[in-house]
PDB file of C-alpha atoms in Angstrom:
ATOM      1  CA  GLN M 679     -83.951-175.448 -64.289  1.00  0.00           C
ATOM      2  CA  GLN M 680     -85.024-174.203 -67.676  1.00  0.00           C
ATOM      3  CA  GLN M 681     -83.723-176.507 -70.369  1.00  0.00           C
ATOM      4  CA  VAL M 682     -84.591-174.199 -73.247  1.00  0.00           C
ATOM      5  CA  LYS M 683     -83.991-170.467 -72.770  1.00  0.00           C
ATOM      6  CA  GLN M 684     -85.777-168.048 -75.077  1.00  0.00           C
ATOM      7  CA  SER M 685     -85.301-164.324 -75.637  1.00  0.00           C
ATOM      8  CA  PRO M 686     -86.575-161.675 -75.892  1.00  0.00           C
ATOM      9  CA  GLN M 687     -89.750-161.927 -73.852  1.00  0.00           C
ATOM     10  CA  SER M 688     -91.435-159.369 -76.100  1.00  0.00           C
ATOM     11  CA  LEU M 689     -90.603-157.759 -79.420  1.00  0.00           C
ATOM     12  CA  ILE M 690     -92.042-154.846 -81.381  1.00  0.00           C
ATOM     13  CA  VAL M 691     -91.212-154.582 -85.083  1.00  0.00           C
ATOM     14  CA  GLN M 692     -92.401-152.264 -87.821  1.00  0.00           C
ATOM     15  CA  LYS M 693     -94.206-153.730 -90.818  1.00  0.00           C
ATOM     16  CA  GLY M 694     -91.660-154.924 -93.355  1.00  0.00           C
ATOM     17  CA  GLY M 695     -88.910-155.333 -90.772  1.00  0.00           C
ATOM     18  CA  ILE M 696     -87.094-158.450 -89.625  1.00  0.00           C
ATOM     19  CA  SER M 697     -88.143-160.171 -86.387  1.00  0.00           C
ATOM     20  CA  ILE M 698     -85.473-162.252 -84.651  1.00  0.00           C
ATOM     21  CA  ILE M 699     -86.105-164.577 -81.709  1.00  0.00           C
ATOM     22  CA  ASN M 700     -83.326-166.572 -80.066  1.00  0.00           C
ATOM     23  CA  CYS M 701     -83.183-169.823 -78.121  1.00  0.00           C
ATOM     24  CA  ALA M 702     -80.415-171.719 -76.344  1.00  0.00           C
ATOM     25  CA  TYR M 703     -80.319-175.234 -74.953  1.00  0.00           C
ATOM     26  CA  GLU M 704     -78.041-177.313 -72.769  1.00  0.00           C
ATOM     27  CA  ASN M 705     -78.999-180.926 -73.389  1.00  0.00           C
ATOM     28  CA  THR M 706     -76.938-182.301 -76.288  1.00  0.00           C
ATOM     29  CA  ALA M 707     -79.389-185.207 -76.605  1.00  0.00           C
ATOM     30  CA  PHE M 708     -81.933-182.868 -78.207  1.00  0.00           C
ATOM     31  CA  ASP M 709     -82.243-183.689 -81.897  1.00  0.00           C
ATOM     32  CA  TYR M 710     -85.332-181.814 -83.058  1.00  0.00           C
ATOM     33  CA  PHE M 711     -85.943-178.062 -82.806  1.00  0.00           C
ATOM     34  CA  PRO M 712     -89.362-176.724 -83.809  1.00  0.00           C
ATOM     35  CA  TRP M 713     -90.919-173.288 -83.570  1.00  0.00           C
ATOM     36  CA  TYR M 714     -94.569-172.844 -82.713  1.00  0.00           C
ATOM     37  CA  GLN M 715     -96.896-169.904 -83.299  1.00  0.00           C
ATOM     38  CA  GLN M 716     -99.816-169.181 -80.983  1.00  0.00           C
ATOM     39  CA  PHE M 717    -102.651-166.708 -81.475  1.00  0.00           C
ATOM     40  CA  PRO M 718    -104.790-165.549 -78.515  1.00  0.00           C
ATOM     41  CA  GLY M 719    -107.304-168.168 -77.428  1.00  0.00           C
ATOM     42  CA  LYS M 720    -105.763-170.864 -79.607  1.00  0.00           C
ATOM     43  CA  GLY M 721    -103.374-173.717 -79.107  1.00  0.00           C
ATOM     44  CA  PRO M 722     -99.813-173.501 -80.488  1.00  0.00           C
ATOM     45  CA  ALA M 723     -99.338-174.569 -84.106  1.00  0.00           C
ATOM     46  CA  LEU M 724     -96.151-175.820 -85.740  1.00  0.00           C
ATOM     47  CA  LEU M 725     -94.471-173.147 -87.843  1.00  0.00           C
ATOM     48  CA  ILE M 726     -91.139-174.629 -88.898  1.00  0.00           C
ATOM     49  CA  ALA M 727     -88.644-177.164 -87.533  1.00  0.00           C
ATOM     50  CA  ILE M 728     -85.009-178.128 -87.993  1.00  0.00           C
ATOM     51  CA  ARG M 729     -82.715-181.065 -87.270  1.00  0.00           C
ATOM     52  CA  PRO M 730     -79.143-180.513 -85.951  1.00  0.00           C
ATOM     53  CA  ASP M 731     -77.487-181.788 -89.128  1.00  0.00           C
ATOM     54  CA  VAL M 732     -78.728-178.697 -90.998  1.00  0.00           C
ATOM     55  CA  SER M 733     -77.541-175.133 -90.276  1.00  0.00           C
ATOM     56  CA  GLU M 734     -80.461-173.325 -91.866  1.00  0.00           C
ATOM     57  CA  LYS M 735     -83.995-174.038 -93.027  1.00  0.00           C
ATOM     58  CA  LYS M 736     -86.247-171.618 -94.863  1.00  0.00           C
ATOM     59  CA  GLU M 737     -89.989-171.786 -95.478  1.00  0.00           C
ATOM     60  CA  GLY M 738     -91.395-168.685 -97.099  1.00  0.00           C
ATOM     61  CA  ARG M 739     -90.661-165.680 -94.879  1.00  0.00           C
ATOM     62  CA  PHE M 740     -89.619-167.866 -91.933  1.00  0.00           C
ATOM     63  CA  THR M 741     -86.046-169.087 -91.446  1.00  0.00           C
ATOM     64  CA  ILE M 742     -84.443-171.134 -88.685  1.00  0.00           C
ATOM     65  CA  SER M 743     -80.718-170.697 -88.135  1.00  0.00           C
ATOM     66  CA  PHE M 744     -79.013-173.421 -86.099  1.00  0.00           C
ATOM     67  CA  ASN M 745     -75.589-173.312 -84.446  1.00  0.00           C
ATOM     68  CA  LYS M 746     -74.809-176.750 -83.045  1.00  0.00           C
ATOM     69  CA  SER M 747     -71.475-175.838 -81.432  1.00  0.00           C
ATOM     70  CA  ALA M 748     -73.018-172.891 -79.579  1.00  0.00           C
ATOM     71  CA  LYS M 749     -76.205-174.858 -78.818  1.00  0.00           C
ATOM     72  CA  GLN M 750     -78.314-172.006 -80.106  1.00  0.00           C
ATOM     73  CA  PHE M 751     -81.020-171.582 -82.709  1.00  0.00           C
ATOM     74  CA  SER M 752     -83.070-168.650 -83.872  1.00  0.00           C
ATOM     75  CA  LEU M 753     -86.178-167.758 -85.843  1.00  0.00           C
ATOM     76  CA  HIS M 754     -86.039-164.982 -88.408  1.00  0.00           C
ATOM     77  CA  ILE M 755     -89.275-163.549 -89.819  1.00  0.00           C
ATOM     78  CA  MET M 756     -88.541-161.530 -92.940  1.00  0.00           C
ATOM     79  CA  ASP M 757     -90.874-158.767 -94.163  1.00  0.00           C
ATOM     80  CA  SER M 758     -92.846-158.985 -90.903  1.00  0.00           C
ATOM     81  CA  GLN M 759     -96.593-158.370 -91.263  1.00  0.00           C
ATOM     82  CA  PRO M 760     -99.253-157.338 -88.709  1.00  0.00           C
ATOM     83  CA  GLY M 761    -100.771-160.807 -89.172  1.00  0.00           C
ATOM     84  CA  ASP M 762     -97.548-162.259 -87.730  1.00  0.00           C
ATOM     85  CA  SER M 763     -98.393-160.687 -84.360  1.00  0.00           C
ATOM     86  CA  ALA M 764     -98.572-163.679 -82.034  1.00  0.00           C
ATOM     87  CA  THR M 765     -96.633-165.503 -79.349  1.00  0.00           C
ATOM     88  CA  TYR M 766     -93.770-167.664 -80.605  1.00  0.00           C
ATOM     89  CA  PHE M 767     -92.312-170.628 -78.769  1.00  0.00           C
ATOM     90  CA  CYS M 768     -89.131-172.511 -79.500  1.00  0.00           C
ATOM     91  CA  ALA M 769     -88.889-176.108 -78.370  1.00  0.00           C
ATOM     92  CA  ALA M 770     -86.473-179.021 -78.290  1.00  0.00           C
ATOM     93  CA  GLY M 771     -87.099-182.741 -78.409  1.00  0.00           C
ATOM     94  CA  ASP M 772     -85.162-185.957 -78.022  1.00  0.00           C
ATOM     95  CA  SER M 773     -85.831-189.675 -78.400  1.00  0.00           C
ATOM     96  CA  SER M 774     -88.182-189.652 -75.396  1.00  0.00           C
ATOM     97  CA  TYR M 775     -90.987-188.387 -77.665  1.00  0.00           C
ATOM     98  CA  LYS M 776     -91.637-185.191 -75.711  1.00  0.00           C
ATOM     99  CA  LEU M 777     -90.971-181.515 -76.439  1.00  0.00           C
ATOM    100  CA  ILE M 778     -89.570-179.025 -73.946  1.00  0.00           C
ATOM    101  CA  PHE M 779     -90.651-175.469 -74.677  1.00  0.00           C
ATOM    102  CA  GLY M 780     -89.047-172.085 -74.167  1.00  0.00           C
ATOM    103  CA  SER M 781     -90.821-169.328 -72.251  1.00  0.00           C
ATOM    104  CA  GLY M 782     -92.274-167.642 -75.335  1.00  0.00           C
ATOM    105  CA  THR M 783     -91.881-164.323 -77.165  1.00  0.00           C
ATOM    106  CA  ARG M 784     -94.795-161.998 -77.724  1.00  0.00           C
ATOM    107  CA  LEU M 785     -94.336-160.341 -81.136  1.00  0.00           C
ATOM    108  CA  LEU M 786     -96.182-157.195 -82.153  1.00  0.00           C
ATOM    109  CA  VAL M 787     -95.815-155.970 -85.724  1.00  0.00           C
ATOM    110  CA  ARG M 788     -96.905-152.358 -86.074  1.00  0.00           C
ATOM    111  CA  PRO M 789     -98.594-151.287 -89.367  1.00  0.00           C
TER     112      PRO M 789
ATOM    113  CA  ASN B1158    -111.895-183.955 -88.764  1.00  0.00           C
ATOM    114  CA  ALA B1159    -111.789-182.642 -85.170  1.00  0.00           C
ATOM    115  CA  GLY B1160    -108.084-183.200 -84.330  1.00  0.00           C
ATOM    116  CA  VAL B1161    -107.600-182.708 -80.575  1.00  0.00           C
ATOM    117  CA  THR B1162    -110.658-181.792 -78.509  1.00  0.00           C
ATOM    118  CA  GLN B1163    -110.457-180.598 -74.917  1.00  0.00           C
ATOM    119  CA  THR B1164    -113.356-180.372 -72.494  1.00  0.00           C
ATOM    120  CA  PRO B1165    -114.324-178.244 -70.693  1.00  0.00           C
ATOM    121  CA  LYS B1166    -113.061-174.961 -72.193  1.00  0.00           C
ATOM    122  CA  PHE B1167    -113.481-172.989 -68.968  1.00  0.00           C
ATOM    123  CA  ARG B1168    -113.850-173.974 -65.329  1.00  0.00           C
ATOM    124  CA  VAL B1169    -113.787-172.291 -61.945  1.00  0.00           C
ATOM    125  CA  LEU B1170    -112.992-174.468 -58.934  1.00  0.00           C
ATOM    126  CA  LYS B1171    -112.874-173.820 -55.248  1.00  0.00           C
ATOM    127  CA  THR B1172    -109.717-174.765 -53.361  1.00  0.00           C
ATOM    128  CA  GLY B1173    -109.828-178.437 -52.429  1.00  0.00           C
ATOM    129  CA  GLN B1174    -112.299-179.464 -55.125  1.00  0.00           C
ATOM    130  CA  SER B1175    -111.435-182.124 -57.660  1.00  0.00           C
ATOM    131  CA  MET B1176    -111.992-182.276 -61.399  1.00  0.00           C
ATOM    132  CA  THR B1177    -110.979-184.125 -64.544  1.00  0.00           C
ATOM    133  CA  LEU B1178    -109.975-182.572 -67.836  1.00  0.00           C
ATOM    134  CA  LEU B1179    -110.663-184.692 -70.904  1.00  0.00           C
ATOM    135  CA  CYS B1180    -108.584-184.790 -74.064  1.00  0.00           C
ATOM    136  CA  ALA B1181    -109.719-186.730 -77.115  1.00  0.00           C
ATOM    137  CA  GLN B1182    -107.896-187.153 -80.437  1.00  0.00           C
ATOM    138  CA  ASP B1183    -109.156-188.743 -83.638  1.00  0.00           C
ATOM    139  CA  MET B1184    -105.836-189.007 -85.501  1.00  0.00           C
ATOM    140  CA  ASN B1185    -104.783-192.391 -84.130  1.00  0.00           C
ATOM    141  CA  HIS B1186    -101.695-190.815 -82.570  1.00  0.00           C
ATOM    142  CA  GLU B1187     -99.623-192.929 -80.206  1.00  0.00           C
ATOM    143  CA  TYR B1188     -98.339-190.127 -78.002  1.00  0.00           C
ATOM    144  CA  MET B1189    -100.335-187.701 -75.885  1.00  0.00           C
ATOM    145  CA  TYR B1190     -99.299-184.891 -73.554  1.00  0.00           C
ATOM    146  CA  TRP B1191    -100.643-182.443 -70.992  1.00  0.00           C
ATOM    147  CA  TYR B1192     -99.000-179.017 -70.705  1.00  0.00           C
ATOM    148  CA  ARG B1193     -99.801-175.987 -68.599  1.00  0.00           C
ATOM    149  CA  GLN B1194     -99.199-172.463 -69.844  1.00  0.00           C
ATOM    150  CA  ASP B1195     -98.492-169.622 -67.449  1.00  0.00           C
ATOM    151  CA  PRO B1196     -97.371-166.050 -68.266  1.00  0.00           C
ATOM    152  CA  GLY B1197     -93.605-165.855 -68.682  1.00  0.00           C
ATOM    153  CA  MET B1198     -93.219-169.604 -68.110  1.00  0.00           C
ATOM    154  CA  GLY B1199     -94.058-170.942 -71.541  1.00  0.00           C
ATOM    155  CA  LEU B1200     -95.519-174.420 -71.852  1.00  0.00           C
ATOM    156  CA  ARG B1201     -94.471-176.855 -69.147  1.00  0.00           C
ATOM    157  CA  LEU B1202     -95.030-180.582 -69.500  1.00  0.00           C
ATOM    158  CA  ILE B1203     -97.149-182.127 -66.732  1.00  0.00           C
ATOM    159  CA  HIS B1204     -97.520-185.764 -67.790  1.00  0.00           C
ATOM    160  CA  TYR B1205     -97.343-187.656 -71.034  1.00  0.00           C
ATOM    161  CA  SER B1206     -98.144-191.038 -72.536  1.00  0.00           C
ATOM    162  CA  VAL B1207     -96.332-193.017 -75.213  1.00  0.00           C
ATOM    163  CA  GLY B1208     -99.174-195.458 -75.739  1.00  0.00           C
ATOM    164  CA  GLU B1209    -102.436-196.862 -74.399  1.00  0.00           C
ATOM    165  CA  GLY B1210    -102.096-197.878 -70.766  1.00  0.00           C
ATOM    166  CA  THR B1211     -98.810-195.980 -70.243  1.00  0.00           C
ATOM    167  CA  THR B1212     -98.111-192.684 -68.482  1.00  0.00           C
ATOM    168  CA  ALA B1213     -94.989-190.841 -67.381  1.00  0.00           C
ATOM    169  CA  LYS B1214     -94.124-187.721 -65.397  1.00  0.00           C
ATOM    170  CA  GLY B1215     -93.063-184.521 -67.074  1.00  0.00           C
ATOM    171  CA  GLU B1216     -91.488-181.336 -65.688  1.00  0.00           C
ATOM    172  CA  VAL B1217     -94.253-180.346 -63.234  1.00  0.00           C
ATOM    173  CA  PRO B1218     -96.276-183.468 -62.265  1.00  0.00           C
ATOM    174  CA  ASP B1219     -97.027-182.716 -58.600  1.00  0.00           C
ATOM    175  CA  GLY B1220    -100.723-182.333 -57.784  1.00  0.00           C
ATOM    176  CA  TYR B1221    -101.877-184.012 -61.013  1.00  0.00           C
ATOM    177  CA  ASN B1222    -102.708-187.547 -62.075  1.00  0.00           C
ATOM    178  CA  VAL B1223    -103.398-188.939 -65.534  1.00  0.00           C
ATOM    179  CA  SER B1224    -104.857-191.991 -67.163  1.00  0.00           C
ATOM    180  CA  ARG B1225    -104.857-193.360 -70.711  1.00  0.00           C
ATOM    181  CA  LEU B1226    -107.267-196.285 -70.746  1.00  0.00           C
ATOM    182  CA  LYS B1227    -108.095-195.804 -74.428  1.00  0.00           C
ATOM    183  CA  LYS B1228    -105.676-194.759 -77.164  1.00  0.00           C
ATOM    184  CA  GLN B1229    -107.795-191.789 -78.184  1.00  0.00           C
ATOM    185  CA  ASN B1230    -108.319-190.339 -74.695  1.00  0.00           C
ATOM    186  CA  PHE B1231    -105.957-188.817 -72.127  1.00  0.00           C
ATOM    187  CA  LEU B1232    -107.431-187.622 -68.827  1.00  0.00           C
ATOM    188  CA  LEU B1233    -105.840-185.121 -66.437  1.00  0.00           C
ATOM    189  CA  GLY B1234    -107.078-185.142 -62.847  1.00  0.00           C
ATOM    190  CA  LEU B1235    -106.721-182.665 -60.039  1.00  0.00           C
ATOM    191  CA  GLU B1236    -107.536-184.397 -56.754  1.00  0.00           C
ATOM    192  CA  SER B1237    -107.444-181.319 -54.499  1.00  0.00           C
ATOM    193  CA  ALA B1238    -107.205-178.111 -56.482  1.00  0.00           C
ATOM    194  CA  ALA B1239    -104.942-175.294 -55.281  1.00  0.00           C
ATOM    195  CA  PRO B1240    -104.736-171.648 -56.435  1.00  0.00           C
ATOM    196  CA  SER B1241    -101.258-172.431 -57.846  1.00  0.00           C
ATOM    197  CA  GLN B1242    -102.974-174.677 -60.375  1.00  0.00           C
ATOM    198  CA  THR B1243    -104.758-171.720 -61.950  1.00  0.00           C
ATOM    199  CA  SER B1244    -103.528-171.915 -65.532  1.00  0.00           C
ATOM    200  CA  VAL B1245    -104.391-172.676 -69.130  1.00  0.00           C
ATOM    201  CA  TYR B1246    -104.048-176.385 -69.812  1.00  0.00           C
ATOM    202  CA  PHE B1247    -103.214-177.714 -73.256  1.00  0.00           C
ATOM    203  CA  CYS B1248    -103.426-181.257 -74.465  1.00  0.00           C
ATOM    204  CA  ALA B1249    -101.435-182.411 -77.477  1.00  0.00           C
ATOM    205  CA  SER B1250    -101.042-185.591 -79.443  1.00  0.00           C
ATOM    206  CA  SER B1251     -98.276-186.602 -81.786  1.00  0.00           C
ATOM    207  CA  TYR B1252     -96.697-189.180 -84.009  1.00  0.00           C
ATOM    208  CA  ARG B1253     -93.079-189.556 -84.847  1.00  0.00           C
ATOM    209  CA  ASP B1254     -92.489-189.928 -88.559  1.00  0.00           C
ATOM    210  CA  SER B1255     -89.213-191.775 -89.005  1.00  0.00           C
ATOM    211  CA  ILE B1256     -89.050-190.748 -92.659  1.00  0.00           C
ATOM    212  CA  LEU B1257     -89.883-187.071 -92.353  1.00  0.00           C
ATOM    213  CA  GLU B1258     -88.284-187.002 -88.896  1.00  0.00           C
ATOM    214  CA  GLU B1259     -91.141-184.863 -87.636  1.00  0.00           C
ATOM    215  CA  TYR B1260     -92.900-185.038 -84.278  1.00  0.00           C
ATOM    216  CA  GLY B1261     -96.264-183.954 -85.658  1.00  0.00           C
ATOM    217  CA  TYR B1262     -97.590-182.317 -82.502  1.00  0.00           C
ATOM    218  CA  THR B1263    -101.224-181.170 -82.665  1.00  0.00           C
ATOM    219  CA  PHE B1264    -102.550-179.077 -79.794  1.00  0.00           C
ATOM    220  CA  GLY B1265    -106.073-178.650 -78.531  1.00  0.00           C
ATOM    221  CA  SER B1266    -107.543-175.187 -77.976  1.00  0.00           C
ATOM    222  CA  GLY B1267    -106.973-175.258 -74.216  1.00  0.00           C
ATOM    223  CA  THR B1268    -108.886-175.285 -70.925  1.00  0.00           C
ATOM    224  CA  ARG B1269    -108.774-172.153 -68.812  1.00  0.00           C
ATOM    225  CA  LEU B1270    -108.927-173.200 -65.152  1.00  0.00           C
ATOM    226  CA  THR B1271    -109.266-170.806 -62.238  1.00  0.00           C
ATOM    227  CA  VAL B1272    -108.947-172.034 -58.654  1.00  0.00           C
ATOM    228  CA  VAL B1273    -110.299-169.627 -56.051  1.00  0.00           C
TER     229      VAL B1273
END
């Protein structure tokens, strides 16, 4: 049973466009929702994170939107660049100190 | 400042062989984790530890054992490797900052394991 569902599996966006990746969760005990970025041959690295008491968080071109009632959150990448081409993972964590990850989205930004 | 170091980086095993993957962190983090990454499956938690001498099962613990005898090290063992354990294994360590409310996960660069 997948606790965190992520879509789409892959995404192709033109340079300058907006990339949108969505995640949904079931466990209402989750209280921390990060997004990770992974380049080939590397480990995932934290990109941005949000807590459920905030509906939106923005850091540069990256924005998390959070809908607590729908138990959904999404990552928006504005002005997408070829250097953003990577695999993105959403995750959710609770007081047990561990993160549960989504299945990942492979993003390709075309020049 | 090495962060999280995993050894080895690559390994090929025959079915039934055993091996140990080593994870070492130099950030004095309390929590450590082992994940496996498979295409279309994301990162799945195998085992984790919330402190020296403690371990707990994650989402997919079967066929693996772990030990955390020292705070900085977290070992993942495969007693009798199976082809289904072919994967990329990632170790991570973290803190939980009660002020920033961040988990502070840092991942290693992974171990690519093939079981033939």
